[in-house]
mmCIF file with all atom_site columns, C-alpha atoms in Angstrom:
data_model
loop_
_atom_site.group_PDB
_atom_site.id
_atom_site.type_symbol
_atom_site.label_atom_id
_atom_site.label_alt_id
_atom_site.label_comp_id
_atom_site.label_asym_id
_atom_site.label_entity_id
_atom_site.label_seq_id
_atom_site.pdbx_PDB_ins_code
_atom_site.Cartn_x
_atom_site.Cartn_y
_atom_site.Cartn_z
_atom_site.occupancy
_atom_site.B_iso_or_equiv
_atom_site.pdbx_formal_charge
_atom_site.auth_seq_id
_atom_site.auth_comp_id
_atom_site.auth_asym_id
_atom_site.auth_atom_id
_atom_site.pdbx_PDB_model_num
ATOM 1   C CA . SER X 1 1   ? -10.479 -38.103 -19.574 1.00 55.00 ? 1   SER X CA 1
ATOM 2   C CA . VAL X 1 2   ? -9.387  -40.999 -17.425 1.00 55.00 ? 2   VAL X CA 1
ATOM 3   C CA . LYS X 1 3   ? -8.245  -40.189 -13.894 1.00 54.00 ? 3   LYS X CA 1
ATOM 4   C CA . THR X 1 4   ? -5.732  -42.230 -12.028 1.00 56.00 ? 4   THR X CA 1
ATOM 5   C CA . ILE X 1 5   ? -5.448  -42.527 -8.262  1.00 56.00 ? 5   ILE X CA 1
ATOM 6   C CA . GLY X 1 6   ? -2.698  -39.907 -8.028  1.00 56.00 ? 6   GLY X CA 1
ATOM 7   C CA . ASP X 1 7   ? -4.658  -37.270 -9.997  1.00 61.00 ? 7   ASP X CA 1
ATOM 8   C CA . ASP X 1 8   ? -6.770  -36.214 -6.997  1.00 64.00 ? 8   ASP X CA 1
ATOM 9   C CA . ASN X 1 9   ? -3.646  -35.758 -4.904  1.00 66.00 ? 9   ASN X CA 1
ATOM 10  C CA . ASP X 1 10  ? -2.010  -33.745 -7.698  1.00 74.00 ? 10  ASP X CA 1
ATOM 11  C CA . ASP X 1 11  ? -5.113  -31.527 -7.998  1.00 76.00 ? 11  ASP X CA 1
ATOM 12  C CA . ALA X 1 12  ? -5.188  -30.965 -4.234  1.00 73.00 ? 12  ALA X CA 1
ATOM 13  C CA . ALA X 1 13  ? -1.474  -30.188 -4.132  1.00 70.00 ? 13  ALA X CA 1
ATOM 14  C CA . GLN X 1 14  ? -1.829  -27.724 -7.016  1.00 74.00 ? 14  GLN X CA 1
ATOM 15  C CA . SER X 1 15  ? -4.787  -26.090 -5.292  1.00 74.00 ? 15  SER X CA 1
ATOM 16  C CA . VAL X 1 16  ? -2.800  -25.656 -2.075  1.00 69.00 ? 16  VAL X CA 1
ATOM 17  C CA . MET X 1 17  ? 0.175   -24.301 -4.002  1.00 67.00 ? 17  MET X CA 1
ATOM 18  C CA . GLN X 1 18  ? -2.067  -21.813 -5.836  1.00 66.00 ? 18  GLN X CA 1
ATOM 19  C CA . GLN X 1 19  ? -3.594  -20.649 -2.535  1.00 66.00 ? 19  GLN X CA 1
ATOM 20  C CA . GLN X 1 20  ? -0.124  -20.169 -1.039  1.00 62.00 ? 20  GLN X CA 1
ATOM 21  C CA . LEU X 1 21  ? 1.024   -18.253 -4.123  1.00 58.00 ? 21  LEU X CA 1
ATOM 22  C CA . ASN X 1 22  ? -2.022  -15.964 -3.947  1.00 58.00 ? 22  ASN X CA 1
ATOM 23  C CA . ALA X 1 23  ? -1.456  -15.361 -0.229  1.00 56.00 ? 23  ALA X CA 1
ATOM 24  C CA . PHE X 1 24  ? 2.190   -14.546 -0.905  1.00 54.00 ? 24  PHE X CA 1
ATOM 25  C CA . LYS X 1 25  ? 1.276   -12.042 -3.637  1.00 55.00 ? 25  LYS X CA 1
ATOM 26  C CA . ASN X 1 26  ? -1.275  -10.363 -1.347  1.00 65.00 ? 26  ASN X CA 1
ATOM 27  C CA . ASN X 1 27  ? 1.219   -10.118 1.521   1.00 74.00 ? 27  ASN X CA 1
ATOM 28  C CA . TRP X 1 28  ? 2.026   -6.496  2.378   1.00 74.00 ? 28  TRP X CA 1
ATOM 29  C CA . PHE X 1 29  ? 5.732   -7.429  2.547   1.00 76.00 ? 29  PHE X CA 1
ATOM 30  C CA . SER X 1 30  ? 5.893   -9.311  -0.762  1.00 84.00 ? 30  SER X CA 1
ATOM 31  C CA . VAL X 1 31  ? 8.258   -8.158  -3.486  1.00 87.00 ? 31  VAL X CA 1
ATOM 32  C CA . GLU X 1 32  ? 5.333   -7.440  -5.804  1.00 88.00 ? 32  GLU X CA 1
ATOM 33  C CA . ASN X 1 33  ? 3.614   -5.259  -3.236  1.00 88.00 ? 33  ASN X CA 1
ATOM 34  C CA . ALA X 1 34  ? 6.809   -3.425  -2.298  1.00 90.00 ? 34  ALA X CA 1
ATOM 35  C CA . LEU X 1 35  ? 7.446   -2.628  -5.962  1.00 93.00 ? 35  LEU X CA 1
ATOM 36  C CA . ARG X 1 36  ? 3.837   -1.516  -6.457  1.00 93.00 ? 36  ARG X CA 1
ATOM 37  C CA . VAL X 1 37  ? 4.025   0.957   -3.559  1.00 94.00 ? 37  VAL X CA 1
ATOM 38  C CA . TYR X 1 38  ? 7.481   2.212   -4.579  1.00 96.00 ? 38  TYR X CA 1
ATOM 39  C CA . LYS X 1 39  ? 6.247   2.764   -8.138  1.00 97.00 ? 39  LYS X CA 1
ATOM 40  C CA . MET X 1 40  ? 3.324   4.809   -6.779  1.00 96.00 ? 40  MET X CA 1
ATOM 41  C CA . TYR X 1 41  ? 5.768   6.919   -4.778  1.00 97.00 ? 41  TYR X CA 1
ATOM 42  C CA . LEU X 1 42  ? 7.997   7.560   -7.782  1.00 97.00 ? 42  LEU X CA 1
ATOM 43  C CA . GLU X 1 43  ? 5.023   8.465   -9.981  1.00 97.00 ? 43  GLU X CA 1
ATOM 44  C CA . LEU X 1 44  ? 3.724   10.946  -7.401  1.00 97.00 ? 44  LEU X CA 1
ATOM 45  C CA . ASP X 1 45  ? 7.158   12.568  -6.987  1.00 98.00 ? 45  ASP X CA 1
ATOM 46  C CA . VAL X 1 46  ? 6.875   14.691  -10.144 1.00 97.00 ? 46  VAL X CA 1
ATOM 47  C CA . ASP X 1 47  ? 9.686   17.085  -9.185  1.00 97.00 ? 47  ASP X CA 1
ATOM 48  C CA . HIS X 1 48  ? 11.994  14.090  -8.453  1.00 97.00 ? 48  HIS X CA 1
ATOM 49  C CA . ASN X 1 49  ? 13.317  15.529  -5.189  1.00 96.00 ? 49  ASN X CA 1
ATOM 50  C CA . GLY X 1 50  ? 12.758  12.267  -3.263  1.00 96.00 ? 50  GLY X CA 1
ATOM 51  C CA . THR X 1 51  ? 9.890   13.583  -1.129  1.00 96.00 ? 51  THR X CA 1
ATOM 52  C CA . LEU X 1 52  ? 6.219   14.340  -1.736  1.00 96.00 ? 52  LEU X CA 1
ATOM 53  C CA . SER X 1 53  ? 4.630   17.755  -1.398  1.00 96.00 ? 53  SER X CA 1
ATOM 54  C CA . GLN X 1 54  ? 0.994   18.304  -0.483  1.00 94.00 ? 54  GLN X CA 1
ATOM 55  C CA . LYS X 1 55  ? 0.297   19.101  -4.134  1.00 95.00 ? 55  LYS X CA 1
ATOM 56  C CA . GLU X 1 56  ? 1.887   15.824  -5.241  1.00 96.00 ? 56  GLU X CA 1
ATOM 57  C CA . MET X 1 57  ? -0.053  13.874  -2.591  1.00 94.00 ? 57  MET X CA 1
ATOM 58  C CA . LEU X 1 58  ? -3.318  15.300  -3.911  1.00 94.00 ? 58  LEU X CA 1
ATOM 59  C CA . GLN X 1 59  ? -2.759  13.094  -6.968  1.00 92.00 ? 59  GLN X CA 1
ATOM 60  C CA . PHE X 1 60  ? -2.817  9.912   -4.847  1.00 90.00 ? 60  PHE X CA 1
ATOM 61  C CA . ALA X 1 61  ? -5.527  7.486   -5.971  1.00 76.00 ? 61  ALA X CA 1
ATOM 62  C CA . GLY X 1 62  ? -6.914  9.916   -8.519  1.00 76.00 ? 62  GLY X CA 1
ATOM 63  C CA . SER X 1 63  ? -7.437  12.734  -5.996  1.00 70.00 ? 63  SER X CA 1
ATOM 64  C CA . SER X 1 64  ? -9.817  10.724  -3.812  1.00 80.00 ? 64  SER X CA 1
ATOM 65  C CA . LEU X 1 65  ? -8.646  12.709  -0.764  1.00 87.00 ? 65  LEU X CA 1
ATOM 66  C CA . SER X 1 66  ? -9.632  16.275  -0.054  1.00 90.00 ? 66  SER X CA 1
ATOM 67  C CA . ASN X 1 67  ? -7.161  19.118  0.214   1.00 91.00 ? 67  ASN X CA 1
ATOM 68  C CA . LEU X 1 68  ? -8.098  19.447  3.902   1.00 93.00 ? 68  LEU X CA 1
ATOM 69  C CA . CYS X 1 69  ? -7.325  15.763  4.538   1.00 91.00 ? 69  CYS X CA 1
ATOM 70  C CA . ILE X 1 70  ? -3.891  16.097  2.927   1.00 93.00 ? 70  ILE X CA 1
ATOM 71  C CA . GLN X 1 71  ? -3.225  19.295  4.893   1.00 93.00 ? 71  GLN X CA 1
ATOM 72  C CA . ARG X 1 72  ? -4.082  17.503  8.149   1.00 94.00 ? 72  ARG X CA 1
ATOM 73  C CA . ILE X 1 73  ? -1.808  14.577  7.309   1.00 93.00 ? 73  ILE X CA 1
ATOM 74  C CA . PHE X 1 74  ? 1.080   16.959  6.689   1.00 93.00 ? 74  PHE X CA 1
ATOM 75  C CA . GLN X 1 75  ? 0.205   18.929  9.821   1.00 92.00 ? 75  GLN X CA 1
ATOM 76  C CA . TYR X 1 76  ? 0.088   15.966  12.224  1.00 90.00 ? 76  TYR X CA 1
ATOM 77  C CA . LYS X 1 77  ? 2.491   13.442  10.716  1.00 87.00 ? 77  LYS X CA 1
ATOM 78  C CA . LYS X 1 78  ? 6.266   13.895  10.711  1.00 82.00 ? 78  LYS X CA 1
ATOM 79  C CA . THR X 1 79  ? 7.519   15.507  7.516   1.00 83.00 ? 79  THR X CA 1
ATOM 80  C CA . TRP X 1 80  ? 10.878  16.748  6.279   1.00 85.00 ? 80  TRP X CA 1
ATOM 81  C CA . ASP X 1 81  ? 10.794  20.456  5.479   1.00 90.00 ? 81  ASP X CA 1
ATOM 82  C CA . GLY X 1 82  ? 7.054   20.149  4.948   1.00 92.00 ? 82  GLY X CA 1
ATOM 83  C CA . GLU X 1 83  ? 7.312   17.184  2.579   1.00 95.00 ? 83  GLU X CA 1
ATOM 84  C CA . MET X 1 84  ? 6.582   13.485  3.067   1.00 95.00 ? 84  MET X CA 1
ATOM 85  C CA . ASP X 1 85  ? 9.429   10.992  2.781   1.00 95.00 ? 85  ASP X CA 1
ATOM 86  C CA . TYR X 1 86  ? 9.093   7.378   1.660   1.00 96.00 ? 86  TYR X CA 1
ATOM 87  C CA . LYS X 1 87  ? 8.650   6.037   5.205   1.00 94.00 ? 87  LYS X CA 1
ATOM 88  C CA . GLY X 1 88  ? 5.798   8.479   5.786   1.00 94.00 ? 88  GLY X CA 1
ATOM 89  C CA . PHE X 1 89  ? 4.292   7.420   2.464   1.00 96.00 ? 89  PHE X CA 1
ATOM 90  C CA . LEU X 1 90  ? 4.481   3.742   3.452   1.00 93.00 ? 90  LEU X CA 1
ATOM 91  C CA . ASN X 1 91  ? 2.606   4.502   6.677   1.00 92.00 ? 91  ASN X CA 1
ATOM 92  C CA . PHE X 1 92  ? 0.029   6.477   4.695   1.00 94.00 ? 92  PHE X CA 1
ATOM 93  C CA . VAL X 1 93  ? -0.516  3.716   2.105   1.00 94.00 ? 93  VAL X CA 1
ATOM 94  C CA . LEU X 1 94  ? -0.787  1.079   4.828   1.00 90.00 ? 94  LEU X CA 1
ATOM 95  C CA . ALA X 1 95  ? -3.407  3.209   6.597   1.00 91.00 ? 95  ALA X CA 1
ATOM 96  C CA . MET X 1 96  ? -5.292  3.682   3.311   1.00 91.00 ? 96  MET X CA 1
ATOM 97  C CA . GLU X 1 97  ? -5.253  0.029   2.283   1.00 88.00 ? 97  GLU X CA 1
ATOM 98  C CA . CYS X 1 98  ? -5.793  -1.623  5.684   1.00 86.00 ? 98  CYS X CA 1
ATOM 99  C CA . LYS X 1 99  ? -8.333  0.753   7.206   1.00 84.00 ? 99  LYS X CA 1
ATOM 100 C CA . SER X 1 100 ? -9.654  -1.728  9.770   1.00 86.00 ? 100 SER X CA 1
ATOM 101 C CA . HIS X 1 101 ? -6.220  -2.511  11.256  1.00 86.00 ? 101 HIS X CA 1
ATOM 102 C CA . VAL X 1 102 ? -5.450  -0.943  14.651  1.00 91.00 ? 102 VAL X CA 1
ATOM 103 C CA . CYS X 1 103 ? -2.394  0.883   13.273  1.00 88.00 ? 103 CYS X CA 1
ATOM 104 C CA . ALA X 1 104 ? -4.503  2.419   10.505  1.00 89.00 ? 104 ALA X CA 1
ATOM 105 C CA . LEU X 1 105 ? -7.151  3.493   12.982  1.00 92.00 ? 105 LEU X CA 1
ATOM 106 C CA . ASN X 1 106 ? -4.450  5.178   15.080  1.00 92.00 ? 106 ASN X CA 1
ATOM 107 C CA . TYR X 1 107 ? -3.071  6.880   11.975  1.00 91.00 ? 107 TYR X CA 1
ATOM 108 C CA . TRP X 1 108 ? -6.446  8.383   11.038  1.00 92.00 ? 108 TRP X CA 1
ATOM 109 C CA . TRP X 1 109 ? -7.406  9.169   14.635  1.00 92.00 ? 109 TRP X CA 1
ATOM 110 C CA . ASP X 1 110 ? -4.321  11.366  14.989  1.00 86.00 ? 110 ASP X CA 1
ATOM 111 C CA . ILE X 1 111 ? -5.381  13.630  12.120  1.00 86.00 ? 111 ILE X CA 1
ATOM 112 C CA . LEU X 1 112 ? -9.059  13.943  13.031  1.00 84.00 ? 112 LEU X CA 1
#
């Protein structure tokens, strides 16, 4: 194909736009990410009471966490009548997905 002078600029602009779009989608605060985390919460809440029990949390990520780990989270993190609310779940997911961030390290340090 024949390229014109403006084609390189168009390719560069499209590349920059694609990079910005990817960064936006990977942003913790993006709409896509917020919906993804909320969907996880709703799927875990099998009794539909608006909070998560220890049993429900054991299903997180295909039961990759031990019963003891979940017990410690519920023991050392604020819960409502022994169940985790959505804010607590957001903190948990952030700590799980961003393990090297200082806030995540503090989260896990508290339950050790």
